[in-house]
CSV table of C-alpha atoms and ligand atoms in Angstrom, one decimal:
chain,number,residue,atom,x,y,z
A,711,MET,CA,-6.2,-31.5,-23.0
A,712,THR,CA,-5.8,-31.6,-26.7
A,713,ASN,CA,-3.9,-28.9,-28.4
A,714,SER,CA,-3.3,-27.4,-25.0
A,715,LYS,CA,0.2,-26.3,-25.7
A,716,ASP,CA,-1.0,-24.0,-28.4
A,717,ARG,CA,-3.2,-21.9,-26.2
A,718,VAL,CA,-2.8,-18.1,-25.7
A,719,VAL,CA,-3.6,-16.5,-22.4
A,720,LEU,CA,-5.0,-13.0,-23.0
A,721,ALA,CA,-5.1,-10.2,-20.4
A,722,TYR,CA,-8.8,-9.3,-20.8
A,723,SER,CA,-10.4,-6.0,-19.8
A,724,GLY,CA,-13.8,-6.5,-21.2
A,725,GLY,CA,-13.4,-3.5,-23.6
A,726,LEU,CA,-13.6,-3.4,-27.3
A,727,ASP,CA,-10.0,-4.1,-28.1
A,728,THR,CA,-9.4,-7.1,-26.0
A,729,SER,CA,-12.8,-8.5,-26.9
A,730,VAL,CA,-12.0,-8.4,-30.6
A,731,ALA,CA,-8.5,-9.7,-29.8
A,732,ILE,CA,-9.9,-13.0,-28.7
A,733,GLY,CA,-11.2,-13.8,-32.2
A,734,TRP,CA,-8.4,-11.9,-33.9
A,735,ILE,CA,-5.6,-13.9,-32.2
A,736,GLY,CA,-7.6,-17.1,-33.1
A,737,GLU,CA,-7.7,-16.2,-36.7
A,738,GLN,CA,-4.2,-14.8,-37.0
A,739,THR,CA,-2.4,-17.6,-35.1
A,740,GLY,CA,-4.8,-20.5,-35.2
A,741,ARG,CA,-4.7,-20.9,-31.4
A,742,GLU,CA,-7.3,-21.1,-28.7
A,743,VAL,CA,-7.6,-18.1,-26.4
A,744,VAL,CA,-8.0,-18.2,-22.6
A,745,ALA,CA,-9.2,-14.8,-21.3
A,746,VAL,CA,-8.1,-13.7,-17.9
A,747,ALA,CA,-9.5,-10.6,-16.2
A,748,VAL,CA,-7.8,-9.4,-13.0
A,749,ASP,CA,-9.6,-7.3,-10.5
A,750,VAL,CA,-7.2,-4.7,-9.1
A,751,GLY,CA,-10.1,-2.5,-7.9
A,752,GLN,CA,-10.8,-0.8,-11.2
A,753,GLY,CA,-14.5,-0.8,-10.4
A,754,GLY,CA,-16.9,-0.5,-13.4
A,755,GLU,CA,-18.6,-3.6,-14.8
A,756,ASP,CA,-19.3,-6.7,-12.9
A,757,LEU,CA,-16.5,-9.2,-13.5
A,758,GLU,CA,-18.9,-12.1,-14.0
A,759,VAL,CA,-20.4,-10.1,-16.9
A,760,ILE,CA,-16.9,-9.6,-18.3
A,761,ARG,CA,-16.1,-13.2,-17.9
A,762,GLN,CA,-19.3,-14.2,-19.8
A,763,ARG,CA,-18.5,-11.7,-22.6
A,764,ALA,CA,-15.1,-13.3,-23.1
A,765,LEU,CA,-16.8,-16.6,-23.6
A,766,ASP,CA,-19.3,-15.0,-26.0
A,767,CYS,CA,-16.5,-13.5,-28.0
A,768,GLY,CA,-15.0,-16.9,-28.5
A,769,ALA,CA,-12.6,-17.6,-25.6
A,770,ILE,CA,-12.2,-21.3,-24.9
A,771,GLU,CA,-11.9,-20.5,-21.1
A,772,ALA,CA,-12.5,-17.4,-19.2
A,773,TYR,CA,-11.2,-16.7,-15.7
A,774,VAL,CA,-11.5,-13.9,-13.2
A,775,ALA,CA,-9.0,-13.3,-10.4
A,776,ASP,CA,-9.9,-11.1,-7.5
A,777,ALA,CA,-6.5,-9.6,-6.8
A,778,ARG,CA,-7.7,-6.5,-4.9
A,779,ASP,CA,-6.3,-7.3,-1.4
A,780,GLU,CA,-3.1,-8.8,-2.9
A,781,PHE,CA,-2.7,-5.7,-5.1
A,782,ALA,CA,-3.2,-3.4,-2.1
A,783,GLU,CA,-1.0,-5.4,0.3
A,784,GLU,CA,1.9,-6.5,-1.9
A,785,TYR,CA,2.1,-3.7,-4.5
A,786,CYS,CA,0.5,-0.5,-3.2
A,787,MET,CA,1.9,-0.9,0.3
A,788,PRO,CA,5.5,-1.3,-0.9
A,789,ALA,CA,4.9,1.9,-3.0
A,790,LEU,CA,3.6,3.7,0.1
A,791,LYS,CA,6.6,2.6,2.2
A,792,ALA,CA,8.8,4.0,-0.7
A,793,ASN,CA,6.7,7.2,-0.9
A,794,ALA,CA,7.0,6.4,-4.6
A,795,LEU,CA,6.2,9.3,-7.0
A,796,TYR,CA,7.7,9.1,-10.5
A,797,GLU,CA,9.2,12.4,-11.5
A,798,GLY,CA,8.1,13.6,-8.0
A,799,LYS,CA,4.4,13.4,-8.9
A,800,TYR,CA,3.0,10.2,-10.3
A,801,PRO,CA,2.1,7.5,-7.8
A,802,LEU,CA,2.8,4.7,-10.4
A,803,VAL,CA,-0.9,3.6,-10.7
A,804,SER,CA,-0.5,1.6,-13.9
A,805,ALA,CA,3.1,0.6,-13.3
A,806,LEU,CA,2.2,-1.1,-10.0
A,807,SER,CA,-0.7,-3.1,-11.4
A,808,ARG,CA,1.1,-4.7,-14.3
A,809,PRO,CA,3.3,-7.1,-12.2
A,810,VAL,CA,0.2,-8.4,-10.3
A,811,ILE,CA,-1.8,-8.8,-13.5
A,812,VAL,CA,1.1,-10.7,-15.0
A,813,LYS,CA,1.4,-13.0,-12.0
A,814,HIS,CA,-2.2,-14.1,-12.6
A,815,LEU,CA,-1.7,-14.4,-16.3
A,816,VAL,CA,1.3,-16.7,-15.8
A,817,HIS,CA,-0.7,-18.8,-13.2
A,818,ALA,CA,-3.5,-19.1,-15.7
A,819,ALA,CA,-1.1,-20.0,-18.5
A,820,ARG,CA,0.3,-22.8,-16.4
A,821,GLU,CA,-3.1,-24.0,-15.4
A,822,PHE,CA,-4.7,-23.9,-18.9
A,823,GLY,CA,-1.6,-25.1,-20.7
A,824,ALA,CA,-0.6,-22.0,-22.6
A,825,THR,CA,2.8,-21.0,-23.6
A,826,THR,CA,2.0,-17.5,-24.9
A,827,VAL,CA,0.7,-14.5,-23.1
A,828,ALA,CA,-1.1,-11.6,-24.9
A,829,HIS,CA,-1.9,-8.1,-23.8
A,830,GLY,CA,-3.8,-5.2,-25.3
A,831,CYS,CA,-1.1,-2.6,-25.1
A,832,THR,CA,0.1,-0.5,-28.1
A,833,GLY,CA,3.7,-0.4,-29.2
A,834,LYS,CA,4.3,3.1,-27.9
A,835,GLY,CA,3.9,3.0,-24.2
A,836,ASN,CA,5.4,1.8,-21.0
A,837,ASP,CA,2.8,-0.9,-20.3
A,838,GLN,CA,3.9,-3.2,-23.1
A,839,VAL,CA,7.4,-3.2,-21.6
A,840,ARG,CA,6.0,-3.8,-18.1
A,841,PHE,CA,3.9,-6.7,-19.2
A,842,GLU,CA,6.6,-8.4,-21.2
A,843,VAL,CA,9.5,-7.8,-18.9
A,844,SER,CA,7.4,-9.1,-16.0
A,845,ILE,CA,6.4,-12.1,-18.0
A,846,THR,CA,10.0,-13.0,-18.9
A,847,SER,CA,11.0,-12.4,-15.3
A,848,MET,CA,8.4,-14.8,-13.9
A,849,ALA,CA,8.3,-17.3,-16.7
A,850,PRO,CA,11.4,-17.2,-18.9
A,851,ASP,CA,9.9,-20.0,-21.0
A,852,MET,CA,6.9,-18.0,-22.2
A,853,ASN,CA,6.3,-15.8,-25.2
A,854,CYS,CA,4.4,-12.6,-25.5
A,855,ILE,CA,2.3,-11.1,-28.2
A,856,SER,CA,0.5,-7.8,-28.5
A,857,PRO,CA,-2.4,-8.0,-31.1
A,858,VAL,CA,-2.4,-4.2,-31.5
A,859,ARG,CA,1.3,-4.0,-32.0
A,860,ASP,CA,2.1,-7.4,-33.6
A,861,LEU,CA,-1.1,-8.4,-35.4
A,862,ALA,CA,-2.2,-5.0,-36.7
A,863,LEU,CA,-5.3,-4.8,-34.7
A,864,THR,CA,-6.0,-1.1,-35.0
A,865,ARG,CA,-9.1,0.6,-33.6
A,866,ASP,CA,-10.9,0.8,-37.0
A,867,VAL,CA,-10.2,-2.9,-37.6
A,868,ALA,CA,-11.5,-3.7,-34.2
A,869,ILE,CA,-14.8,-1.8,-34.7
A,870,ASP,CA,-15.3,-3.4,-38.2
A,871,TYR,CA,-14.5,-6.8,-36.7
A,872,ALA,CA,-16.9,-6.5,-33.8
A,873,GLU,CA,-19.7,-5.3,-36.1
A,874,LYS,CA,-19.1,-8.0,-38.7
A,875,HIS,CA,-19.0,-10.8,-36.1
A,876,ASP,CA,-21.8,-9.3,-34.0
A,877,LEU,CA,-19.8,-9.3,-30.8
A,878,PRO,CA,-21.6,-8.3,-27.7
A,879,ILE,CA,-19.7,-5.1,-27.2
A,880,GLU,CA,-20.4,-1.4,-27.7
A,881,THR,CA,-18.6,0.0,-30.8
A,882,THR,CA,-20.5,3.2,-31.1
A,883,LYS,CA,-19.7,4.9,-27.8
A,884,HIS,CA,-16.6,6.8,-28.6
A,885,ASN,CA,-14.5,7.5,-25.5
A,886,PRO,CA,-12.0,10.1,-26.4
A,887,PHE,CA,-9.6,9.1,-23.7
A,888,SER,CA,-7.4,6.1,-23.0
A,889,ILE,CA,-8.0,5.2,-19.3
A,890,ASP,CA,-6.4,2.8,-16.9
A,891,GLN,CA,-7.7,2.6,-13.4
A,892,ASN,CA,-7.3,0.6,-10.2
A,893,VAL,CA,-7.7,1.2,-6.5
A,894,TRP,CA,-4.4,3.2,-6.3
A,895,GLY,CA,-5.6,5.7,-8.9
A,896,ARG,CA,-6.7,6.5,-12.4
A,897,ALA,CA,-4.7,7.5,-15.5
A,898,VAL,CA,-6.2,9.4,-18.4
A,899,GLU,CA,-4.5,10.2,-21.6
A,900,THR,CA,-5.0,11.0,-25.3
A,901,GLY,CA,-7.8,13.0,-26.9
A,902,PHE,CA,-7.7,16.8,-26.5
A,903,LEU,CA,-5.2,16.3,-23.6
A,904,GLU,CA,-2.6,15.7,-26.3
A,905,ASP,CA,-2.5,19.5,-26.8
A,906,LEU,CA,-0.4,20.5,-23.7
A,907,TRP,CA,-2.2,23.9,-23.5
A,908,ASN,CA,-5.6,22.4,-23.2
A,909,ALA,CA,-6.8,22.2,-19.6
A,910,PRO,CA,-8.6,19.0,-18.4
A,911,THR,CA,-12.3,19.4,-18.5
A,912,LYS,CA,-14.7,18.2,-15.8
A,913,ASP,CA,-15.4,14.9,-17.5
A,914,VAL,CA,-11.8,13.8,-17.2
A,915,TYR,CA,-12.2,13.2,-13.5
A,916,VAL,CA,-14.1,10.4,-11.8
A,917,TYR,CA,-12.3,9.6,-8.5
A,918,THR,CA,-12.2,13.3,-7.4
A,919,ASP,CA,-14.6,16.2,-7.1
A,920,ASP,CA,-13.7,19.7,-8.1
A,921,PRO,CA,-11.5,21.1,-5.3
A,922,THR,CA,-12.7,24.7,-6.0
A,923,TYR,CA,-15.9,24.3,-4.2
A,924,PRO,CA,-15.1,21.7,-1.5
A,925,PRO,CA,-17.3,20.5,1.3
A,926,LEU,CA,-16.4,21.3,4.9
A,927,PRO,CA,-12.9,20.3,6.0
A,928,ASP,CA,-12.6,16.6,6.9
A,929,GLU,CA,-10.2,15.7,9.7
A,930,VAL,CA,-8.8,12.2,9.7
A,931,VAL,CA,-6.4,10.3,11.9
A,932,ILE,CA,-4.5,7.6,10.1
A,933,SER,CA,-2.7,5.0,12.3
A,934,PHE,CA,0.3,3.2,10.9
A,935,GLU,CA,2.2,0.1,12.0
A,936,LYS,CA,5.6,-0.4,10.4
A,937,GLY,CA,4.7,1.9,7.5
A,938,VAL,CA,1.3,0.4,6.8
A,939,PRO,CA,-2.0,2.0,7.6
A,940,VAL,CA,-3.9,-0.2,10.1
A,941,ALA,CA,-6.7,2.1,11.4
A,942,ILE,CA,-8.6,5.2,10.3
A,943,ASP,CA,-10.2,7.3,13.1
A,944,GLY,CA,-9.6,4.4,15.4
A,945,ARG,CA,-11.3,1.8,13.3
A,946,ARG,CA,-9.1,-1.1,12.1
A,947,VAL,CA,-8.8,-1.3,8.4
A,948,THR,CA,-7.0,-3.5,5.9
A,949,PRO,CA,-4.7,-1.8,3.4
A,950,LEU,CA,-7.4,-2.2,0.7
A,951,GLU,CA,-10.0,-0.6,3.0
A,952,ALA,CA,-7.6,2.2,4.0
A,953,ILE,CA,-7.0,3.1,0.3
A,954,GLN,CA,-10.7,2.9,-0.5
A,955,GLU,CA,-11.8,5.0,2.4
A,956,LEU,CA,-9.3,7.7,1.6
A,957,ASN,CA,-10.2,7.6,-2.1
A,958,ARG,CA,-13.7,8.4,-1.0
A,959,ARG,CA,-12.9,11.1,1.6
A,960,ALA,CA,-9.9,12.7,-0.1
A,961,GLY,CA,-11.6,12.4,-3.5
A,962,ALA,CA,-14.6,14.4,-2.2
A,963,GLN,CA,-12.1,17.2,-1.4
A,964,GLY,CA,-10.5,17.1,-4.8
A,965,ILE,CA,-7.2,15.8,-3.5
A,966,GLY,CA,-4.7,14.0,-5.7
A,967,ARG,CA,-5.4,15.5,-9.1
A,968,ILE,CA,-2.1,15.5,-11.1
A,969,ASP,CA,-1.7,17.0,-14.6
A,970,MET,CA,1.8,16.4,-15.9
A,971,VAL,CA,4.0,15.8,-18.9
A,972,GLU,CA,6.1,12.7,-18.1
A,973,ASP,CA,9.0,10.9,-19.8
A,974,ARG,CA,8.1,7.5,-20.9
A,975,LEU,CA,10.6,4.7,-21.0
A,976,VAL,CA,10.4,4.5,-24.8
A,977,GLY,CA,11.6,8.1,-25.1
A,978,ILE,CA,8.3,9.9,-25.8
A,979,LYS,CA,7.1,12.8,-23.6
A,980,SER,CA,3.4,12.3,-22.8
A,981,ARG,CA,0.7,14.4,-21.2
A,982,GLU,CA,-1.0,12.5,-18.4
A,983,VAL,CA,-3.8,13.4,-16.1
A,984,TYR,CA,-4.0,11.3,-12.9
A,985,GLU,CA,-6.2,11.2,-9.9
A,986,ALA,CA,-5.1,9.3,-6.9
A,987,PRO,CA,-6.7,10.8,-3.8
A,988,GLY,CA,-6.1,7.9,-1.5
A,989,ALA,CA,-2.5,7.4,-2.6
A,990,VAL,CA,-1.6,11.1,-2.3
A,991,ALA,CA,-3.2,11.4,1.1
A,992,LEU,CA,-1.5,8.2,2.4
A,993,ILE,CA,1.9,9.2,1.0
A,994,GLU,CA,1.6,12.6,2.7
A,995,ALA,CA,0.7,11.0,6.0
A,996,HIS,CA,3.4,8.4,5.7
A,997,GLN,CA,6.1,10.9,5.0
A,998,ALA,CA,5.0,12.9,8.0
A,999,LEU,CA,5.3,9.9,10.2
A,1000,GLU,CA,8.7,9.1,8.8
A,1001,SER,CA,9.8,12.7,9.6
A,1002,VAL,CA,9.5,11.9,13.3
A,1003,THR,CA,10.5,8.3,13.4
A,1004,LEU,CA,13.5,7.9,10.9
A,1005,GLU,CA,16.9,8.8,12.0
A,1006,ARG,CA,18.4,11.8,10.1
A,1007,LEU,CA,20.9,10.0,7.8
A,1008,GLN,CA,18.7,7.0,7.3
A,1009,ARG,CA,15.9,9.3,6.1
A,1010,ARG,CA,18.2,11.3,3.9
A,1011,TYR,CA,19.5,8.1,2.2
A,1012,LYS,CA,16.0,6.6,1.9
A,1013,ARG,CA,14.9,9.7,0.0
A,1014,GLN,CA,17.5,9.0,-2.7
A,1015,MET,CA,16.5,5.4,-2.7
A,1016,GLU,CA,12.8,6.3,-3.1
A,1017,GLN,CA,13.5,8.1,-6.3
A,1018,THR,CA,15.4,5.2,-7.8
A,1019,TRP,CA,12.7,2.7,-6.6
A,1020,GLY,CA,10.0,4.8,-8.4
A,1021,GLU,CA,12.1,4.9,-11.5
A,1022,LEU,CA,12.7,1.1,-11.5
A,1023,VAL,CA,9.0,0.4,-11.0
A,1024,TYR,CA,8.0,2.8,-13.7
A,1025,GLU,CA,10.6,1.3,-16.0
A,1026,ALA,CA,9.3,-2.3,-15.8
A,1027,GLN,CA,11.9,-3.5,-13.2
A,1028,TRP,CA,9.4,-4.7,-10.6
A,1029,TYR,CA,11.0,-8.2,-10.5
A,1030,SER,CA,14.6,-7.0,-10.9
A,1031,PRO,CA,17.3,-7.9,-8.4
A,1032,LEU,CA,18.1,-4.3,-7.6
A,1033,LYS,CA,14.5,-3.6,-6.8
A,1034,ARG,CA,14.4,-6.6,-4.5
A,1035,SER,CA,17.5,-5.4,-2.7
A,1036,MET,CA,16.0,-2.0,-2.3
A,1037,ASP,CA,12.9,-3.5,-0.8
A,1038,ALA,CA,14.9,-5.1,1.9
A,1039,PHE,CA,16.4,-1.7,2.8
A,1040,ILE,CA,13.1,0.0,2.7
A,1041,GLU,CA,11.4,-2.7,4.8
A,1042,ASP,CA,14.2,-2.3,7.4
A,1043,THR,CA,13.6,1.5,7.6
A,1044,GLN,CA,9.9,0.9,8.4
A,1045,THR,CA,10.7,-0.9,11.8
A,1046,TYR,CA,9.7,2.2,13.8
A,1047,VAL,CA,7.2,3.8,11.4
A,1048,THR,CA,4.4,3.3,13.8
A,1049,GLY,CA,2.1,6.0,15.1
A,1050,ASP,CA,-0.7,8.3,14.3
A,1051,ILE,CA,-1.0,11.2,11.8
A,1052,ARG,CA,-3.8,13.7,11.9
A,1053,MET,CA,-4.6,15.5,8.7
A,1054,VAL,CA,-7.2,17.8,7.4
A,1055,LEU,CA,-8.5,17.0,4.0
A,1056,HIS,CA,-9.8,20.2,2.3
A,1057,GLY,CA,-10.0,22.0,-1.0
A,1058,GLY,CA,-7.5,19.8,-2.9
A,1059,ARG,CA,-4.9,19.5,-0.1
A,1060,ALA,CA,-4.2,17.0,2.6
A,1061,THR,CA,-2.5,18.9,5.4
A,1062,VAL,CA,-0.8,17.2,8.3
A,1063,ASN,CA,-1.4,19.0,11.6
A,1064,GLY,CA,-0.6,16.4,14.2
A,1065,ARG,CA,1.7,13.5,14.8
A,1066,ARG,CA,2.4,11.1,17.6
A,1067,SER,CA,4.4,8.0,18.0
A,1068,GLU,CA,5.8,5.8,20.7
A,1069,ALA,CA,8.8,5.4,18.4
A,1070,SER,CA,9.3,9.1,17.9
A,1071,LEU,CA,12.8,10.5,17.8
A,1072,TYR,CA,11.4,14.0,18.6
A,1073,ASP,CA,12.5,15.0,22.1
A,1074,PHE,CA,10.5,17.9,23.4
A,1075,ASN,CA,13.2,18.7,26.1
A,1076,LEU,CA,15.9,18.9,23.4
A,1077,ALA,CA,13.8,21.0,21.0
A,1078,THR,CA,12.1,23.4,23.3
A,1079,TYR,CA,13.1,27.1,23.5
A,1080,GLU,CA,11.7,27.3,27.0
A,1081,THR,CA,13.9,27.4,30.0
A,1082,GLY,CA,14.9,24.0,31.5
A,1083,ASP,CA,15.8,22.4,28.1
A,1084,THR,CA,18.2,19.5,28.3
A,1085,PHE,CA,20.3,20.5,25.2
A,1086,ASP,CA,23.7,21.8,26.3
A,1087,GLN,CA,24.1,24.9,24.0
A,1088,SER,CA,27.7,25.4,25.2
A,1089,SER,CA,28.7,22.2,23.4
A,1090,SER,CA,27.7,23.8,20.1
A,1091,ARG,CA,30.7,26.1,20.2
A,1092,GLY,CA,33.3,23.3,20.0
A,1093,PHE,CA,31.2,21.4,17.5
A,1094,ILE,CA,31.1,24.4,15.1
A,1095,ASP,CA,34.9,25.0,15.6
A,1096,ILE,CA,35.6,21.5,14.3
A,1097,TYR,CA,32.8,21.2,11.8
A,1098,GLY,CA,33.9,24.5,10.2
A,1099,LEU,CA,37.6,23.7,10.2
A,1100,GLN,CA,37.8,22.5,6.7
A,1101,SER,CA,36.0,25.6,5.4
A,1102,LYS,CA,38.3,27.8,7.4
A,1103,LEU,CA,41.5,26.1,6.1
A,1104,ALA,CA,40.3,26.4,2.5
A,1105,ALA,CA,39.3,30.0,2.8
A,1106,ALA,CA,42.7,30.9,4.4
A,1107,ARG,CA,44.4,29.1,1.5
A,1108,ASP,CA,42.4,31.1,-1.0
A,1109,VAL,CA,43.5,34.4,0.6
A,1110,ARG,CA,47.2,33.2,0.8
A,1111,MET,CA,47.2,32.3,-2.9
A,1112,GLY,CA,45.6,35.6,-3.9
A,1113,GLY,CA,42.5,33.9,-5.3
A,1114,GLY,CA,39.4,33.2,-3.4
A,1115,ALA,CA,35.8,32.7,-4.1
A,1116,GLY,CA,35.3,36.5,-4.1
A,1117,TYR,CA,33.0,37.0,-1.2
B,1477,LIG,N1,1.6,6.9,-18.3
B,1477,LIG,C1,1.2,6.1,-17.2
B,1477,LIG,C2,2.2,5.0,-17.0
B,1477,LIG,O1,3.0,4.7,-17.9
B,1477,LIG,C3,-0.2,5.5,-17.4
B,1477,LIG,C4,-0.5,4.6,-18.5
B,1477,LIG,C5,-1.9,4.2,-18.4
B,1477,LIG,N2,-2.4,3.6,-19.6
B,1477,LIG,C6,-3.5,4.1,-20.2
B,1477,LIG,N3,-4.0,3.4,-21.2
B,1477,LIG,N4,-4.0,5.3,-19.9
B,1477,LIG,O2,2.3,4.3,-16.0
């Protein structure tokens, strides 16, 4: 390959900005561009069409990677095991996809002899950080560029460029939103949503129907093995199929709409509207199964870990040593997270109403208030005497010293 070391691998979406970026990077840097599109279940246009467009826009090579199963299994499932919700709400849709996209970019870079990786992110968001930190983590020898941030490729410039060069891409259709989507969910920002008082309009949503007028309730049984969904209503499913089916069924009930203001890594607060019907239903079910299968202290500790895990993934630390160590802990907790959860999907809510597991720690004979229970209530007396001792001593001291908490 001649000149191969000069090539740039571009994360290509098929949209206006990355289509223009192909030629723009060529002009600004004098390098050949290899376009790589990664399928993480974003739907929309056929990827072969997107591949051809990249070539038509001047890419020297164009490559499409089907990463749907890999994304579901190796990125969404760890997030499910971690019940990962950034700031208690956001299932990390975009944050999870960046590391898998980068993995394919780096592979392509090695294959096509490129030393630089380019992405279409702006200089204001989390995604630039996730792309670049992931790239440095996987390939410390590679460089990154962002045409929007580093080569002044603004939207107006992109439209002018596409028109002047007659690129096969729509420049007139003005989408007011910035959207990122994959099988785990959909993120919508900008436009009129930038005014925090403006409610999202109907056209914001694609994965979910309006929960105000739902269809009849939909009861579903999700079977898990070691924290991973393996069957729905008794039919075996892959992780990808489980997410897709629940996207459809929970989406029809308007489940998983999230309208929030979140704290970005770069210090900006931003209004985000998400829809993640499958992710939200699965996390709800998974948490319910953990409530019967995890030991009390393990579950309590895991909850703290989950928050940190979500923050790390949000903050571009997918490949960090701390995240790796946490994965080992979380994986260990899933040993007995096997069983069935029944839930009713209806009117915007996924409500658990049944759980069963061979590995359950729930003991009916201990819990029951009926006669014949096996829990020896007389033991509680001594337990409370000792458990309350420290409080008793402290309270007595307060009285002795004339102080006290004033009860
Ligand atoms: N704020 C979310 C995140 O940082 C979503 C970003 C998605 N990008 C977009 N162009 N809408 O993970």
